PDB file of C-alpha atoms in Angstrom:
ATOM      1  CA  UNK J  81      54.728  55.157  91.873  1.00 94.00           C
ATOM      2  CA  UNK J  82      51.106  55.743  92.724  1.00 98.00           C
ATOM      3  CA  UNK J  83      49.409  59.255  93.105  1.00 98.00           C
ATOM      4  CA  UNK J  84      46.147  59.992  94.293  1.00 98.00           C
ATOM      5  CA  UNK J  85      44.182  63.250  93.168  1.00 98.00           C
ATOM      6  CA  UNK J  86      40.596  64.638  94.780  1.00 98.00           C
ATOM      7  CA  UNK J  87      38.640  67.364  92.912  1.00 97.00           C
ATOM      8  CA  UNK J  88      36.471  68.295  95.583  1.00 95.00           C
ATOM      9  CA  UNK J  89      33.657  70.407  94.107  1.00 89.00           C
ATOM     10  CA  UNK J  90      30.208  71.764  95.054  1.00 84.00           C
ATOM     11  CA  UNK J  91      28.387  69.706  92.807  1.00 86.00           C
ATOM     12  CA  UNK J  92      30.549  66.054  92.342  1.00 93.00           C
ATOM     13  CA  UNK J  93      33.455  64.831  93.681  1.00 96.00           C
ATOM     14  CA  UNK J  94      36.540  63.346  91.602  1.00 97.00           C
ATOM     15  CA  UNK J  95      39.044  60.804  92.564  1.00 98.00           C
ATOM     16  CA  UNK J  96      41.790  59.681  90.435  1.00 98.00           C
ATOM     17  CA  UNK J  97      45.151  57.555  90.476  1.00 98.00           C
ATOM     18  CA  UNK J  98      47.704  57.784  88.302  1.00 97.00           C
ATOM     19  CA  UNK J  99      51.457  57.170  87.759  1.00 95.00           C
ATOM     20  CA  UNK J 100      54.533  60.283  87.583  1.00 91.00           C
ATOM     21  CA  UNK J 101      53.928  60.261  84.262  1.00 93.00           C
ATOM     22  CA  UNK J 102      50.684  61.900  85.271  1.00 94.00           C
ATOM     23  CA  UNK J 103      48.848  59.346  83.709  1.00 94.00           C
ATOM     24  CA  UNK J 104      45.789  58.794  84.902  1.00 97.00           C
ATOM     25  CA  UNK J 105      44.902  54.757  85.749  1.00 97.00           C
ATOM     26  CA  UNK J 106      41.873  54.529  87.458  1.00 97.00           C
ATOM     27  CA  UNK J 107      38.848  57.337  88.167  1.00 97.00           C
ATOM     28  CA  UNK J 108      35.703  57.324  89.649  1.00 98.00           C
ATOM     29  CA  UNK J 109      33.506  60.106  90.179  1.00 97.00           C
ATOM     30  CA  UNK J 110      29.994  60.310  92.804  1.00 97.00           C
ATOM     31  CA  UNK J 111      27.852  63.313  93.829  1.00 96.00           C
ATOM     32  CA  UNK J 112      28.769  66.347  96.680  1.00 96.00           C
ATOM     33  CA  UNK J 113      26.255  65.437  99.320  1.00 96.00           C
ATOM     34  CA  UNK J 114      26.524  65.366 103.053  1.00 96.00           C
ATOM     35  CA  UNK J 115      30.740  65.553 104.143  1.00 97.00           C
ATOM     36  CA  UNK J 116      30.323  62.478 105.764  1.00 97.00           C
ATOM     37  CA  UNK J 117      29.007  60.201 102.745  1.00 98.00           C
ATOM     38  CA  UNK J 118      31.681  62.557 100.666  1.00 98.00           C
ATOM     39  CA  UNK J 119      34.684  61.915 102.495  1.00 98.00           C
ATOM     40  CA  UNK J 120      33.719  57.780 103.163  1.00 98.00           C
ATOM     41  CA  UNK J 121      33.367  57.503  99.249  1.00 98.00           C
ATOM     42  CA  UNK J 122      36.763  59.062  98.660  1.00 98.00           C
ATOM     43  CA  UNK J 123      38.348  57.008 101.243  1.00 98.00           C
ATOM     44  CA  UNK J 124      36.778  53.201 100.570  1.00 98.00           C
ATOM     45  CA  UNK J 125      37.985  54.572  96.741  1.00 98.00           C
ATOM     46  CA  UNK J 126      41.969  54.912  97.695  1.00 98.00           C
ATOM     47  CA  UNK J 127      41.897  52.330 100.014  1.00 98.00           C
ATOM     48  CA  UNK J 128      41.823  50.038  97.327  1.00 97.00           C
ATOM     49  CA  UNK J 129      45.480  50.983  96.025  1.00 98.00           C
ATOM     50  CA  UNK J 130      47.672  49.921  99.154  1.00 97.00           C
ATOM     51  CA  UNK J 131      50.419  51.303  97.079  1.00 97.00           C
ATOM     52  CA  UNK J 132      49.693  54.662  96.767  1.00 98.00           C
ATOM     53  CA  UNK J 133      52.450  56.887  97.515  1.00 98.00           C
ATOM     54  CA  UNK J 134      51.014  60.232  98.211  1.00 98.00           C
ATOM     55  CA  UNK J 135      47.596  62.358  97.447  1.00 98.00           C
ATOM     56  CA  UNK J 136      46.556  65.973  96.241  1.00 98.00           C
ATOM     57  CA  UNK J 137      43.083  67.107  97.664  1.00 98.00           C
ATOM     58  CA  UNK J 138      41.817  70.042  95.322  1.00 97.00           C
ATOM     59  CA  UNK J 139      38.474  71.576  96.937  1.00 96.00           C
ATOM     60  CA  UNK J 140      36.020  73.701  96.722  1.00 92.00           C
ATOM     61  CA  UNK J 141      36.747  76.771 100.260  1.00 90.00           C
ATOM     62  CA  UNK J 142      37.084  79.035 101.341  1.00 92.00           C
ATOM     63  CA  UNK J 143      40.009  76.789 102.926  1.00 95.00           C
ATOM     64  CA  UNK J 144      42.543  76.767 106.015  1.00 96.00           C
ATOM     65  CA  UNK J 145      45.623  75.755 104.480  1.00 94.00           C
ATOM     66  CA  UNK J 146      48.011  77.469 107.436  1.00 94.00           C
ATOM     67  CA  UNK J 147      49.419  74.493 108.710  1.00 92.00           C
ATOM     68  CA  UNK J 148      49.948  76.058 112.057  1.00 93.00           C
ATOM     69  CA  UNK J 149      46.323  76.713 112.331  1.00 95.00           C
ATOM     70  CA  UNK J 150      44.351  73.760 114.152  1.00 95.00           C
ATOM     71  CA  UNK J 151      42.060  74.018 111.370  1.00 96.00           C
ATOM     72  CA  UNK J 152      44.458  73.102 108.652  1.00 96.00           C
ATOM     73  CA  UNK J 153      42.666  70.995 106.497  1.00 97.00           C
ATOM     74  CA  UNK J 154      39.158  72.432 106.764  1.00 97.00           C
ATOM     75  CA  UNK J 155      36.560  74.051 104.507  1.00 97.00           C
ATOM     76  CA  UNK J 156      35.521  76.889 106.101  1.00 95.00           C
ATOM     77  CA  UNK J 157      32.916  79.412 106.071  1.00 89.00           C
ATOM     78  CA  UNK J 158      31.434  77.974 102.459  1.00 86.00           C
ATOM     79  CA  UNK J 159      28.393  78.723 101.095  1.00 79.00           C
ATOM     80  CA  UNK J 160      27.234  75.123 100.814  1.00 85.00           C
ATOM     81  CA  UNK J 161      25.610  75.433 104.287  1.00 88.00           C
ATOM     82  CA  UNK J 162      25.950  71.236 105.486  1.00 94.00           C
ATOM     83  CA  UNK J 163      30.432  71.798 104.695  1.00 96.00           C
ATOM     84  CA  UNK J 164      30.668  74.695 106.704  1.00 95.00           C
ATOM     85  CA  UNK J 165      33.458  74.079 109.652  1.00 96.00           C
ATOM     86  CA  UNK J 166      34.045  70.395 107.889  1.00 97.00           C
ATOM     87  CA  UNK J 167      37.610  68.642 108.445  1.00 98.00           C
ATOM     88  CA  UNK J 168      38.519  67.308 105.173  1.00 98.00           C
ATOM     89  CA  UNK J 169      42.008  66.628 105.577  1.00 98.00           C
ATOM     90  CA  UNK J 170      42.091  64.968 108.543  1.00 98.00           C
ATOM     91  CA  UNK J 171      39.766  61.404 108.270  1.00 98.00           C
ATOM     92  CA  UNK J 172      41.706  60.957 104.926  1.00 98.00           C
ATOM     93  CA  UNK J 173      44.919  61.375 106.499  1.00 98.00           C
ATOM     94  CA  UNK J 174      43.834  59.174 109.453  1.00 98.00           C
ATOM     95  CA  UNK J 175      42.501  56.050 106.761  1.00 98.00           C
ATOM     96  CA  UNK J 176      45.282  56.998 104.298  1.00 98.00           C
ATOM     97  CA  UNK J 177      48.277  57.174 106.396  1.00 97.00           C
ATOM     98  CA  UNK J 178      50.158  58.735 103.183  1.00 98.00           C
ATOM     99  CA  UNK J 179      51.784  62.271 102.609  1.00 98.00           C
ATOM    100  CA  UNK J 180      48.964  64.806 101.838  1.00 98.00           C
ATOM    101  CA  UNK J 181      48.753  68.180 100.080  1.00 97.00           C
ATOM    102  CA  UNK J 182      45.886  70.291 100.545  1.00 97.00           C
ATOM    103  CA  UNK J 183      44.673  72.963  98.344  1.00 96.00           C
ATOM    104  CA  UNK J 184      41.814  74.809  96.201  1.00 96.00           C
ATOM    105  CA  UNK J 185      40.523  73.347  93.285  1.00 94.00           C
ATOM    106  CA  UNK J 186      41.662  76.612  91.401  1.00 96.00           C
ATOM    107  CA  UNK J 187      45.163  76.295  92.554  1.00 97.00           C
ATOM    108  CA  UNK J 188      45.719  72.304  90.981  1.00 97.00           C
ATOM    109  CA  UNK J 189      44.347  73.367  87.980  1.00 97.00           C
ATOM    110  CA  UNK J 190      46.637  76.627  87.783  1.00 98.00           C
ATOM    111  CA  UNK J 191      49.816  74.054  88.785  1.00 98.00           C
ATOM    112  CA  UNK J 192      48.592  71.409  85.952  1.00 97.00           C
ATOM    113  CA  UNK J 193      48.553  74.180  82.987  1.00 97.00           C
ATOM    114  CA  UNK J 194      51.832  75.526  84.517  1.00 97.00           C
ATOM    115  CA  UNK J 195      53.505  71.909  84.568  1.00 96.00           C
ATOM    116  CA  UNK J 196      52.208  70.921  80.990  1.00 96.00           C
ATOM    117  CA  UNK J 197      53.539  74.098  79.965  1.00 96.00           C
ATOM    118  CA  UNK J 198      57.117  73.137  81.044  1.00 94.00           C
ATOM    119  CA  UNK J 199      56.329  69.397  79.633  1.00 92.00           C
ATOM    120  CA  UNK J 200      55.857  71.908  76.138  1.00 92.00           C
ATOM    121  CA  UNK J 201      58.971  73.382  76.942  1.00 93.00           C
ATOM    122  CA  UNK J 202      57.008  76.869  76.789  1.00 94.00           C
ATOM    123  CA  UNK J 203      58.783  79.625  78.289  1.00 88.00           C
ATOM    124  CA  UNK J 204      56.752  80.447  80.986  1.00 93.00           C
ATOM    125  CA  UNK J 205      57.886  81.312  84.573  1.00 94.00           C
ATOM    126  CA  UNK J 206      54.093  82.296  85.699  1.00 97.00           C
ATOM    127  CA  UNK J 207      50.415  81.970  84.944  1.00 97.00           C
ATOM    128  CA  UNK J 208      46.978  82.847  85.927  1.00 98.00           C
ATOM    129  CA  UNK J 209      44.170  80.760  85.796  1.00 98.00           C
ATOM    130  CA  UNK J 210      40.262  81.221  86.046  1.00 98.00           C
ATOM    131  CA  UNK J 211      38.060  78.779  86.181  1.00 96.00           C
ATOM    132  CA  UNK J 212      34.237  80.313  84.971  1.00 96.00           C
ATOM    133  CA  UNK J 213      31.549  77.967  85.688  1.00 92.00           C
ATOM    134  CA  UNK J 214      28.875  77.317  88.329  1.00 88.00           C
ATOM    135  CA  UNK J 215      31.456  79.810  90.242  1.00 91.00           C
ATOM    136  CA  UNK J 216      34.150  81.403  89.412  1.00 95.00           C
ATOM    137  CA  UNK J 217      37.651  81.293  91.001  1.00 95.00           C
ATOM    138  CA  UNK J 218      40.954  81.575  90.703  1.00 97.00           C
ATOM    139  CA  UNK J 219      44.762  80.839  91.415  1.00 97.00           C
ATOM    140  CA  UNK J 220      48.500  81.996  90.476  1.00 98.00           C
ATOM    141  CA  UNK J 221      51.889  79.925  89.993  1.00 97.00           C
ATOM    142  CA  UNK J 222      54.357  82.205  90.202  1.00 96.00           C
ATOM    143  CA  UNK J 223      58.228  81.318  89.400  1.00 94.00           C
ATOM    144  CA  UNK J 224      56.902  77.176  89.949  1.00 92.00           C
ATOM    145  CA  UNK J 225      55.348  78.088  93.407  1.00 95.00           C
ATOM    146  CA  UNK J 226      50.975  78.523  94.159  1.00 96.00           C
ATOM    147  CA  UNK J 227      50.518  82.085  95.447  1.00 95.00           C
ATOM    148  CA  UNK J 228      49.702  82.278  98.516  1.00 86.00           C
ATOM    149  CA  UNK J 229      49.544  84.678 101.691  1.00 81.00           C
ATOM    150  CA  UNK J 230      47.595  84.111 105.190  1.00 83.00           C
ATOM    151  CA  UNK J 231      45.139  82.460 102.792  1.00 85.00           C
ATOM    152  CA  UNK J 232      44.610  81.561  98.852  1.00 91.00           C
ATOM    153  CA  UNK J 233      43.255  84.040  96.575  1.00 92.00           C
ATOM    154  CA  UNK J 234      39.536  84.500  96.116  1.00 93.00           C
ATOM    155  CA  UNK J 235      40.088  86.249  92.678  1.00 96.00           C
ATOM    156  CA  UNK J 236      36.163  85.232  92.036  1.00 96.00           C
ATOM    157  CA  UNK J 237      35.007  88.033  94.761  1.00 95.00           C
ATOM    158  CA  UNK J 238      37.386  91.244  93.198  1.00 97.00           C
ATOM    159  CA  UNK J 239      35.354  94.117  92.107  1.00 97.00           C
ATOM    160  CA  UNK J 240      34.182  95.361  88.711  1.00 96.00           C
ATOM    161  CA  UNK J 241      33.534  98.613  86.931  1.00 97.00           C
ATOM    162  CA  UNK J 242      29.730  97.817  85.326  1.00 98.00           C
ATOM    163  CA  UNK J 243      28.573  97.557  81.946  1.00 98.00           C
ATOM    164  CA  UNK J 244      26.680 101.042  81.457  1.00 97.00           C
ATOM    165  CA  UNK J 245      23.515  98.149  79.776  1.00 98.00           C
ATOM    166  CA  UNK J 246      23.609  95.683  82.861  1.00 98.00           C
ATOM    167  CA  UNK J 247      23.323  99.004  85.523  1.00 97.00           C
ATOM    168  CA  UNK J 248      20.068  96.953  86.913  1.00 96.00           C
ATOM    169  CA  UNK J 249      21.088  93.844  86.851  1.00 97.00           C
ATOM    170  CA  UNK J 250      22.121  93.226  91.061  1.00 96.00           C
ATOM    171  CA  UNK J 251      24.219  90.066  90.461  1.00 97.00           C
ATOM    172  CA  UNK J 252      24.268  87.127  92.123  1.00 96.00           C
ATOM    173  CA  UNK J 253      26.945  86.901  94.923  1.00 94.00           C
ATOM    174  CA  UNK J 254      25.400  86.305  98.448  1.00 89.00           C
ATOM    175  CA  UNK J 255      28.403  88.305  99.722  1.00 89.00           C
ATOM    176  CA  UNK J 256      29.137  91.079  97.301  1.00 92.00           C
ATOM    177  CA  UNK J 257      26.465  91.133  94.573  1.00 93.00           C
ATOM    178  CA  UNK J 258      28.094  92.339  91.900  1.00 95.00           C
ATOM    179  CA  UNK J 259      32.000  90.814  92.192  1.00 97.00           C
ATOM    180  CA  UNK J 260      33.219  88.752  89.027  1.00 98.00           C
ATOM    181  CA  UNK J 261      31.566  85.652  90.205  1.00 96.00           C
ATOM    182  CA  UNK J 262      28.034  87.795  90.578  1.00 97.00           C
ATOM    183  CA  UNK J 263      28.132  88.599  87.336  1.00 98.00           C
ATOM    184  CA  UNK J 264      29.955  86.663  85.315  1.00 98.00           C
ATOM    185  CA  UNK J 265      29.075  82.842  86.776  1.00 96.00           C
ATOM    186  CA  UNK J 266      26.710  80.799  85.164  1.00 96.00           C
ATOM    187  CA  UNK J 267      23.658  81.096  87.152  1.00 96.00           C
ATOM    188  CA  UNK J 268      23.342  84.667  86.282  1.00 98.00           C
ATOM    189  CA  UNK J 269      22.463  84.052  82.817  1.00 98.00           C
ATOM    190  CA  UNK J 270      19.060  82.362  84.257  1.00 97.00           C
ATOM    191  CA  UNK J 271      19.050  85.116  86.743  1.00 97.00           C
ATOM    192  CA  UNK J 272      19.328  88.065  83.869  1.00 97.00           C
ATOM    193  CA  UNK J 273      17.317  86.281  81.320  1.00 97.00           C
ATOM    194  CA  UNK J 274      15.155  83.874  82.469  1.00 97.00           C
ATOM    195  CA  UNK J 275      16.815  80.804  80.281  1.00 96.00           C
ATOM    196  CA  UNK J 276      19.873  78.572  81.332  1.00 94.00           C
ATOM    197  CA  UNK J 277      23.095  79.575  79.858  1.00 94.00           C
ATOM    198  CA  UNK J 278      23.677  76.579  77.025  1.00 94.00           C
ATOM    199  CA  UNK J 279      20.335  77.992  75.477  1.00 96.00           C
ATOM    200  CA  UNK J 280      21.574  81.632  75.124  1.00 97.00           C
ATOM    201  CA  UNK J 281      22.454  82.630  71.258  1.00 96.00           C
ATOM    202  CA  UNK J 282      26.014  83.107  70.590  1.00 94.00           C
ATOM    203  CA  UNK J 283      25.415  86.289  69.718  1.00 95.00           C
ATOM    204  CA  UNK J 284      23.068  87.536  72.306  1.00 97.00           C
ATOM    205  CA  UNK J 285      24.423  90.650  73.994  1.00 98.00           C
ATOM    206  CA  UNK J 286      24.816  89.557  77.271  1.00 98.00           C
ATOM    207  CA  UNK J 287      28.019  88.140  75.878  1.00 98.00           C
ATOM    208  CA  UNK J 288      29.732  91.163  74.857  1.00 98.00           C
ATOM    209  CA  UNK J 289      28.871  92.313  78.794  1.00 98.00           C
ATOM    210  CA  UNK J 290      30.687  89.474  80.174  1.00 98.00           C
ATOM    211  CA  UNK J 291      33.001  89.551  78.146  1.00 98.00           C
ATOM    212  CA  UNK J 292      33.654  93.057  79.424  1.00 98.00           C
ATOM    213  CA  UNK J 293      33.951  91.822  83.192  1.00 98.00           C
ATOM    214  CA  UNK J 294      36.038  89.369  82.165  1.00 98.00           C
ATOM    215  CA  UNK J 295      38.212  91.126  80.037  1.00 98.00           C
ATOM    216  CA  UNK J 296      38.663  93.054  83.503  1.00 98.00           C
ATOM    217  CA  UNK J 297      39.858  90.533  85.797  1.00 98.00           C
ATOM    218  CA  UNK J 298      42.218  89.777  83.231  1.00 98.00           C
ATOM    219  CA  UNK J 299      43.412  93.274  83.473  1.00 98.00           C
ATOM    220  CA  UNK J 300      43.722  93.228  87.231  1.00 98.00           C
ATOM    221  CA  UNK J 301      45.812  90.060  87.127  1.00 98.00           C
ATOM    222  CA  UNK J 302      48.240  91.593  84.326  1.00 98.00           C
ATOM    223  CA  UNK J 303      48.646  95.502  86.135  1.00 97.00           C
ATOM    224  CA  UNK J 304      48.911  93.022  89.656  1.00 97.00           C
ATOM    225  CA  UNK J 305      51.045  90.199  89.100  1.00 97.00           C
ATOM    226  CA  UNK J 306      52.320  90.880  85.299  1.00 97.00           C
ATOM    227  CA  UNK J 307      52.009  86.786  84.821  1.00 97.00           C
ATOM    228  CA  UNK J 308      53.303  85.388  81.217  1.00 97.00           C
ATOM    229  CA  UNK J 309      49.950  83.490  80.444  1.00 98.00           C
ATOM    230  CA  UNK J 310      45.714  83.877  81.923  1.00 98.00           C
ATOM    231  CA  UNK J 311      44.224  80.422  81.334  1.00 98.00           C
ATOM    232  CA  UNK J 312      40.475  80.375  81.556  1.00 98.00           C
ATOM    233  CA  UNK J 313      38.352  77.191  81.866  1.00 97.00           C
ATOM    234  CA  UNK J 314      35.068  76.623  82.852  1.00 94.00           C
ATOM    235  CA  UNK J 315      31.685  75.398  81.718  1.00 93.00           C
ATOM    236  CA  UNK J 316      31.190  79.184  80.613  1.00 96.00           C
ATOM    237  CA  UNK J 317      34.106  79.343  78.681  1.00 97.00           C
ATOM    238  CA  UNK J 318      34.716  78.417  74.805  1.00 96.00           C
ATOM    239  CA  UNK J 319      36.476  79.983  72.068  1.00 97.00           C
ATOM    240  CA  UNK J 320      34.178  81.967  70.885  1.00 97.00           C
ATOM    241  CA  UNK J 321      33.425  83.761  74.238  1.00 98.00           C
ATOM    242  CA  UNK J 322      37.374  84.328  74.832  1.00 98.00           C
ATOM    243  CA  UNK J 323      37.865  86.282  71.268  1.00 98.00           C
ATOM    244  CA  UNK J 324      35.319  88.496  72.474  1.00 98.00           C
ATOM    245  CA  UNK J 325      37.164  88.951  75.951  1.00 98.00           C
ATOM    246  CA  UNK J 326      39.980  89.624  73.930  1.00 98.00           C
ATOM    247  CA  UNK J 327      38.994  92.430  72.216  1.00 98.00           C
ATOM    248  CA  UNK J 328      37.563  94.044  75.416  1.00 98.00           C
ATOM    249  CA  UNK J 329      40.477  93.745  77.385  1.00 98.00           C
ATOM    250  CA  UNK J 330      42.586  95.192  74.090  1.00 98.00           C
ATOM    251  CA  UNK J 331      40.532  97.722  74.047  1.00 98.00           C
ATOM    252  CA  UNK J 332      40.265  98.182  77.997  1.00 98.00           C
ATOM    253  CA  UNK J 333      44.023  98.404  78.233  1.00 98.00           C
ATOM    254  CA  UNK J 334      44.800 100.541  75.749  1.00 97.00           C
ATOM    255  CA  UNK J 335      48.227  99.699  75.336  1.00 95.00           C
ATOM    256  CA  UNK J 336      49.343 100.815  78.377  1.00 97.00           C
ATOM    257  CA  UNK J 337      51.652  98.356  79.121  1.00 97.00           C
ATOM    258  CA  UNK J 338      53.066  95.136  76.977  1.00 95.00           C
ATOM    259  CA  UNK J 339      51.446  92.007  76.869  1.00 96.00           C
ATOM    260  CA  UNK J 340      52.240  88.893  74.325  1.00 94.00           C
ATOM    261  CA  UNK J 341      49.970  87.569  71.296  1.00 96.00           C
ATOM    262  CA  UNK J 342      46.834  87.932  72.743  1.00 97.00           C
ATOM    263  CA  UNK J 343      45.638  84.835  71.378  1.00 97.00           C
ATOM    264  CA  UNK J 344      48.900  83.060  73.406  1.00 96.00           C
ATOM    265  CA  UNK J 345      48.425  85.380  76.359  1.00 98.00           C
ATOM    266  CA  UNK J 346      44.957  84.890  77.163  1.00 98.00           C
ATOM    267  CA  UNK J 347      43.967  80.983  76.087  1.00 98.00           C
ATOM    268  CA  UNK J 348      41.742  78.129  76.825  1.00 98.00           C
ATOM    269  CA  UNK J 349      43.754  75.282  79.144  1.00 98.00           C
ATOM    270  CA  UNK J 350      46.133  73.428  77.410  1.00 97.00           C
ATOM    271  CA  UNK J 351      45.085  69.971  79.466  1.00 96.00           C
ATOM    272  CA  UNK J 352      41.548  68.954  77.828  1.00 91.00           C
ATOM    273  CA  UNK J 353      38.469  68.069  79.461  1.00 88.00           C
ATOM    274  CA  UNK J 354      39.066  69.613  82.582  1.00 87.00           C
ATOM    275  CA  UNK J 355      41.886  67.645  83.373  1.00 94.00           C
ATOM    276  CA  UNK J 356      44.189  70.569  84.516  1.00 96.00           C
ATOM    277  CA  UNK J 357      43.494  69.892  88.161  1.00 96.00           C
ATOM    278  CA  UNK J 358      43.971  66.273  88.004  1.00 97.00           C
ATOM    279  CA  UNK J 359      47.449  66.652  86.325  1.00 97.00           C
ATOM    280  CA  UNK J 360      48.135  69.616  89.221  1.00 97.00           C
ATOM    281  CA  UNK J 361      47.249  67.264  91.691  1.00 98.00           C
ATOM    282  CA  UNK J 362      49.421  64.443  90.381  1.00 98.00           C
ATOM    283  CA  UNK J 363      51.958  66.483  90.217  1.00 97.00           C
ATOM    284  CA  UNK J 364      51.790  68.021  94.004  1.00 97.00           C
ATOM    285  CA  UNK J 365      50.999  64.345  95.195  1.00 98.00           C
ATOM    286  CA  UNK J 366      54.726  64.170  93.493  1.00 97.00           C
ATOM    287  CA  UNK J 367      55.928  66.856  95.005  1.00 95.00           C
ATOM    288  CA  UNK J 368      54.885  66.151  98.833  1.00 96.00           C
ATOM    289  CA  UNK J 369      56.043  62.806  98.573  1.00 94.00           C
ATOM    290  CA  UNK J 370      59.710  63.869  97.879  1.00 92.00           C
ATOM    291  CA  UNK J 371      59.334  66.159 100.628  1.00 86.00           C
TER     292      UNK J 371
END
C-alpha cells in the first residue's frame, strides 16, 4: 500500500510516499511561493503514483479542519499574506480522487513521535510536542487521538511571565508581541541581538532566557493536560539548549506535582531529521484509508 504525506510549511513544501511500514520511497521537496504554483507542484508530484491509497496534508494555519464548515480544508487567516482564505484541500482532492486527512504540521509530527513510541513499545498513552523554529507551534495526542476542539491548538500564541533581563525586549508576534512564539522563535535572536541565531555563543545569555519561556510552556502543558512525554523539535532546538530548559522548568515547578526522569520527560524527537511529521502523516494516510 501507498501513502502520500505533505508538510506544508511557510518556507518549503514536502511531499513524500511511502509504504505501512512508514517507509519512506520517494520525496521531493520545492519552495512555499504563490498557493497556486504550491498546490500544482504537489499534485503533478502524486499524480505520478496511480496507486496511492490515501494522503496526510500537514500545514502550516491557522486551519479549518471542521468538516461541517464549507471551509474545511482551508488555511485561514495566516500571516503569509498571498495563503490567506486559500483552499488547500480541495484541488488535491479533486486531482487525487483518494481519501484525505487534513491537519497542522504540529499535529503529524506530535502523531509520528506518539506512533514510534508505541513501535518502541514505550509506555506512553499521551504526548506533547513543540516544534521551535522559524515559529513555534504545537499539538497533543492524547490516549492515540490529536487534540482537538472547534479548532487545533495554537500553543505558539499562550502567554508568558518575562525574564526580569529581557523586560525591553517587545517580541516579535504581529498578534501578541510577547507570546512563546514572540519570544522564543528564531527571528528574535536577530531581533534582540542584531546576529542570526546559528552565530549566537552557546553560552550567551539569551539562552538561559529562553530557556526560561520555554521551560514555561512546558509547565503549562504538564499543570493542563498532565501528558507522559513534551517532545521539542525545531531548528532552535538541540541538546544543549533542552538541559538548560530542564533545569528552569525544575526549578520553575518546584516539585509541585510529579513528573518522570526529566531527561525522558522532556526530550528531543525520537524520529531524526525532522521526520516526525512524515511518519505522522503516513500513519493518518493509514488511518483514513481504513476508515
Amino acid at each position: 500500500m501507498l501513502l502520500g504525506s505533505v508538510e506544508g510549511g511557510g518556507t518549503k513544501f514536502v511531499c513524500a510516499v511511502g509504504n505501512e511500514d512508514y517507509r519512506v520511497l520517494h520525496k521531493t521537496q520545492f519552495p512555499t511561493t504563490d498557493p497556486q504554483t504550491t498546490i500544482k507542484k504537489t499534485i503533478e508530484f502524486f499524480q505520478q503514483f496511480p496507486d496511492l491509497a490515501a494522503l496526510s496534508i500537514a500545514s502550516f494555519g491557522p486551519l479549518e479542519l471542521q468538516k461541517n464548515n464549507p471551509h474545511y480544508g482551508y488555511i485561514t487567516d495566516t500571516p503569509k499574506i498571498k495563503w490567506r482564505q486559500t483552499d488547500l484541500v480541495g484541488p488535491i482532492k479533486k486531482a487525487l480522487n483518494i481519501p484525505i486527512y487534513f491537519t497542522t504540521d504540529v499535529n503529524a509530527s506530535a502523531y509520528g513521535e506518539y506512533v514510534t513510541s508505541q513501535l518502541y513499545n514505550e509506555k506512553i498513552d499521551s504526548l506533547v510536542y513543540y516544534t521551535i523554529g522559524t515559529g513555534v507551534g504545537g499539538g497533543a495526542v492524547l490516549d492515540g487521538k490529536i487534540l482537538q476542539g472547534i479548532g487545533h491548538p495554537e500553543m505558539g500564541h499562550t502567554f508568558l511571565k518575562r525574564h526580569p533581563d529581557d523586560l525591553e525586549f517587545a517580541g516579535i508576534c504581529p498578534y501578541h508581541k510577547d507570546c512563546l512564539e514572540g519570544l522564543v522563535a528564531g527571528p528574535t535572536f536577530e531581533a534582540r541581538l542584531g546576529i542570526p541565531g546559528p552565530q549566537v555563543p552557546k553560552d550567551h545569555h539569551v539562552w538561559d532566557i529562553m530557556a526560561y519561556y520555554v521551560a514555561q510552556a512546558a509547565i503549562q502543558q504538564t499543570m493542563i493536560l498532565r501528558p507522559d512525554n513534551i517532545v521539542f523539535g525545531g531548528g532552535v532546538m538541540s541538546e544543549e539548549f533542552l538541559n538548560k530548559v530542564r533545569q528552569q522548568f525544575e526549578q520553575l515547578l518546584n516539585s509541585y506535582v510529579h513528573v518522570p526522569d526529566l531527561n525522558k520527560y522532556l526530550q528531543m524527537p525520537r524520529v531524526k531529521e525532522n521526520g516526525s511529521a512524515t511518519l505522522g502523516n503516513f500513519a493518518l494516510a493509514y488511518r483514513v484509508n481504513e476508515e
